[in-house]
CSV table of C-alpha atoms in Angstrom, one decimal:
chain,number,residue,atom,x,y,z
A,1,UNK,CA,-49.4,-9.0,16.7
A,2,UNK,CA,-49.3,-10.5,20.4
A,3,UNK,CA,-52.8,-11.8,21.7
A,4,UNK,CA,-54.2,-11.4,24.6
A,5,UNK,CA,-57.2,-12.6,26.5
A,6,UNK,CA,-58.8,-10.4,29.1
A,7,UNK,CA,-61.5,-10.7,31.1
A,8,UNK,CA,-63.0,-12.8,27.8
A,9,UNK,CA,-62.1,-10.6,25.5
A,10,UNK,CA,-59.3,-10.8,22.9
A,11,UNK,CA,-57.1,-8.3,22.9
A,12,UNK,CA,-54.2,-7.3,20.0
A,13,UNK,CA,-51.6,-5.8,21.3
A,14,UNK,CA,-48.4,-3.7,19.0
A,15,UNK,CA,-45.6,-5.8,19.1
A,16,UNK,CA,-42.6,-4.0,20.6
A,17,UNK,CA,-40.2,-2.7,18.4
A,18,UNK,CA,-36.7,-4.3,19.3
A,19,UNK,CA,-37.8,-6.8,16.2
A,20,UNK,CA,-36.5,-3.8,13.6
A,21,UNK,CA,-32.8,-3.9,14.7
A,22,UNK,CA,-31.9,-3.5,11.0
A,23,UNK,CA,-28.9,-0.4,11.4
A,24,UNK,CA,-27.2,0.5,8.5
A,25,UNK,CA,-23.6,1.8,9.3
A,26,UNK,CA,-20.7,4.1,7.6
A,27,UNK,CA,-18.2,1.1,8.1
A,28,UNK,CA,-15.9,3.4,6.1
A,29,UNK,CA,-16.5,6.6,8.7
A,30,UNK,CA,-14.1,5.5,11.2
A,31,UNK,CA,-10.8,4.8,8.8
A,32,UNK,CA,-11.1,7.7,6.8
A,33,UNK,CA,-12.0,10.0,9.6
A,34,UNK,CA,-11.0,11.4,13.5
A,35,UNK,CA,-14.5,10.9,14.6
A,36,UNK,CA,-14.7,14.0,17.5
A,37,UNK,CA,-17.7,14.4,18.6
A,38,UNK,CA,-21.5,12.6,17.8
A,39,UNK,CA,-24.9,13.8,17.5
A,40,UNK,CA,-28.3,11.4,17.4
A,41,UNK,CA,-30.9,13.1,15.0
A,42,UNK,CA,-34.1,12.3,13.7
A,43,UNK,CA,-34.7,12.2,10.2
A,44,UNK,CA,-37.5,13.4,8.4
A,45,UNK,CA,-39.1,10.2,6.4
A,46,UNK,CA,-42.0,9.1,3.7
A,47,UNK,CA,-43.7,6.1,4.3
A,48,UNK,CA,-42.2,3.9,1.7
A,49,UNK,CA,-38.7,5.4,2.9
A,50,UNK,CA,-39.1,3.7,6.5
A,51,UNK,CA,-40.6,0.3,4.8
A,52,UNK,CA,-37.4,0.5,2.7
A,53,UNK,CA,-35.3,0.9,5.7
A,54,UNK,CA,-37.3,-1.3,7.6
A,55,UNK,CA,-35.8,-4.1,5.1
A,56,UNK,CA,-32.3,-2.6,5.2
A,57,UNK,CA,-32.4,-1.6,1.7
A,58,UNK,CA,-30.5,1.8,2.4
A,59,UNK,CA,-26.3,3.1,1.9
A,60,UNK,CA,-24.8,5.7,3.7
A,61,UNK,CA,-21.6,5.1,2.5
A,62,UNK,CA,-20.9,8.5,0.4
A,63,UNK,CA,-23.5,10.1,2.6
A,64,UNK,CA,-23.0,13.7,4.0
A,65,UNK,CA,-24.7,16.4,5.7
A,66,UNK,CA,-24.7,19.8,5.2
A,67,UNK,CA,-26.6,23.4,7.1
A,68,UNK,CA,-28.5,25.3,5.1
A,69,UNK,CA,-30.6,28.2,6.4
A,70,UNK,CA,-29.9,26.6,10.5
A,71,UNK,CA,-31.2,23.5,9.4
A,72,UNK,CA,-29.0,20.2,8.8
A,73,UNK,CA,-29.4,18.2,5.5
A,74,UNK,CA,-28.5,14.4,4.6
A,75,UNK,CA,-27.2,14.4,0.8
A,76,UNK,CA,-26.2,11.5,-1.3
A,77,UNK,CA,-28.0,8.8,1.0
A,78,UNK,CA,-30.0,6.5,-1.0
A,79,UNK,CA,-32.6,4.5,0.2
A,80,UNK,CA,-34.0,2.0,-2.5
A,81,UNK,CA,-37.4,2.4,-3.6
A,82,UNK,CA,-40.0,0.1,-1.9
A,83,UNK,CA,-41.3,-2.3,-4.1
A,84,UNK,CA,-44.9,-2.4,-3.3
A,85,UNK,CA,-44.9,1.1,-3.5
A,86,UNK,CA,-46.4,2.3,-6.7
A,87,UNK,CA,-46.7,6.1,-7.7
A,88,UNK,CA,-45.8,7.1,-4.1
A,89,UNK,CA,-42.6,6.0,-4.1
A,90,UNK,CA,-39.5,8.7,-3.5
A,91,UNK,CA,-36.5,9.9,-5.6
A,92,UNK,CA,-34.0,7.5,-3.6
A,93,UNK,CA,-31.1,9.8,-3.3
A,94,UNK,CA,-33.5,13.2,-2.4
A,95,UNK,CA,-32.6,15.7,0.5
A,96,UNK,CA,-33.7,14.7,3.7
A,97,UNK,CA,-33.5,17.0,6.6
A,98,UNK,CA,-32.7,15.7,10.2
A,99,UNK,CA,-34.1,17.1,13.3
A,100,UNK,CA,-31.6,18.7,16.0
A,101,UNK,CA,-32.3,21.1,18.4
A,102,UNK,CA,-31.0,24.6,18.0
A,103,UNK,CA,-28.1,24.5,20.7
A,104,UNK,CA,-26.7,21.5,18.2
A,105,UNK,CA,-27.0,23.0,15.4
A,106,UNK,CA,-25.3,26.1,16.3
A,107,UNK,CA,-22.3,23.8,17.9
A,108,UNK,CA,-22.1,22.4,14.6
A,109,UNK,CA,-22.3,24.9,12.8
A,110,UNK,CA,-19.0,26.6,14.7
A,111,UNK,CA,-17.0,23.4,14.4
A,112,UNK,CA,-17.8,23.7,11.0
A,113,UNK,CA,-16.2,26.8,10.1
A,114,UNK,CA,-12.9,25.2,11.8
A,115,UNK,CA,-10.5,24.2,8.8
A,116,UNK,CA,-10.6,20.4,7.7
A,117,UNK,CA,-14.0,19.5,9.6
A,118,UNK,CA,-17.0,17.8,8.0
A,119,UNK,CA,-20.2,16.5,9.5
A,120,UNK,CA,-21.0,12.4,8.3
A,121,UNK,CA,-23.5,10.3,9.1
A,122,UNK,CA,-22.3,7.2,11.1
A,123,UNK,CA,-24.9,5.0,11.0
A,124,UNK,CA,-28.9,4.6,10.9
A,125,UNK,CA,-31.4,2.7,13.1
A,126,UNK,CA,-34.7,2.7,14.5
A,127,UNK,CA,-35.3,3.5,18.3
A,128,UNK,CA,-37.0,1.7,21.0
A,129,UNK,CA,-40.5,3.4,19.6
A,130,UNK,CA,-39.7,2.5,16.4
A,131,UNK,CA,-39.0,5.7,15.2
A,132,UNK,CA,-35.9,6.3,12.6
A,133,UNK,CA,-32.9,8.0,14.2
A,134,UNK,CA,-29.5,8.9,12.1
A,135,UNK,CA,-25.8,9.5,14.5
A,136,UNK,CA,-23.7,11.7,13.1
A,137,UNK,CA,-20.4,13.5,13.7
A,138,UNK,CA,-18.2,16.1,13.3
A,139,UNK,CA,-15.2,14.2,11.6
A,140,UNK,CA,-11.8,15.2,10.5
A,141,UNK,CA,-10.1,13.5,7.3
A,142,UNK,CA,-7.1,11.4,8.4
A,143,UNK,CA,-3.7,11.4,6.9
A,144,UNK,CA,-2.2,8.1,5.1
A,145,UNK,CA,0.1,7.6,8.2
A,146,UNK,CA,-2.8,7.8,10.4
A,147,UNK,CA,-4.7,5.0,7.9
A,148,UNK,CA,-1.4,2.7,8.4
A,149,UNK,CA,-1.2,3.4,12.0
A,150,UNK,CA,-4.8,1.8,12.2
A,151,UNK,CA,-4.0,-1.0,10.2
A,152,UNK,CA,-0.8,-1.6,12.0
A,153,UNK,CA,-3.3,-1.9,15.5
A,154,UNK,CA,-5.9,-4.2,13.7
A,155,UNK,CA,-3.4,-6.1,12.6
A,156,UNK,CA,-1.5,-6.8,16.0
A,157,UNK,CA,-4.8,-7.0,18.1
A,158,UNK,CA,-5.7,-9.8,15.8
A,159,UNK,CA,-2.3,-11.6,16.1
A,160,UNK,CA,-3.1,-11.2,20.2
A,161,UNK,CA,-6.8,-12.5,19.6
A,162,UNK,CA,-5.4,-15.8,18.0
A,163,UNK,CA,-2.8,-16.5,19.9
């Protein structure tokens, strides 16, 4: 809380949010996968979830999405359970459903039905009004040549970087 003293009152005032910058990322997302085009949801939360995100106690590394019934899904993400939170804490690997708008999810949902595409989550963080937002994308798997081409680029821009 920031205070502030007005006209001899004291005021509290919300600190802003920019002190959450806990974002949890896919590091993995971007060497196994052609990452084409990306989507920023909002994800549908408990209360313990966000104060377990809030402390960076999440994975999205096996993560996925899926549609179901024009609605988009986040499988296999676990957020830990918050400590503190007794009997109303969540099943840490539950569905959780992420809020698009219709013209997204019917892009997605075309790209989808394209042979070798999949939709992953790239990484989580909280917004400027502290609310929880999730970037996805519509990915395609990569080949082992295109894995050692990647390497082969990491590997001489590092050699450039040092010398």
């Amino acid at each position: 809380m920031i205070k502030a003293a007005a006209c001899g009152r004291t005021l509290y005032l919300r600190q802003p949010m920019t002190d959450y910058t806990s974002v949890i990322k896919n590091r993995k997302a971007g060497f196994e996968y052609h990452l084409l085009q990306q989507f920023t949801a909002g994800m549908v939360l408990t209360g313990t979830e966000v104060k377990s995100l809030r402390a960076g106690k999440a994975s999205i590394a096996e993560a996925f999405c899926i549609v179901q019934d024009d609605e988009v899904w986040v499988k296999n993400m676990h957020i830990a359970e918050f400590e503190q939170g007794s009997y109303y804490n969540h099943d840490p690997k539950r569905l959780r459903k992420l809020l698009l708008t219709a013209q997204e999810i019917r892009k997605i949902t075309s790209r989808l039905k394209e042979k070798g595409m999949t939709l992953i989550p790239v990484q989580v963080f909280f917004s400027e009004k502290g609310l929880v937002k999730i970037e996805i994308a519509l990915a395609r798997g990569k080949k082992l040549y295109d894995k050692r081409e990647d390497i082969k680029k990491k590997d001489l821009e590092r050699e450039r970087n040092r010398g």
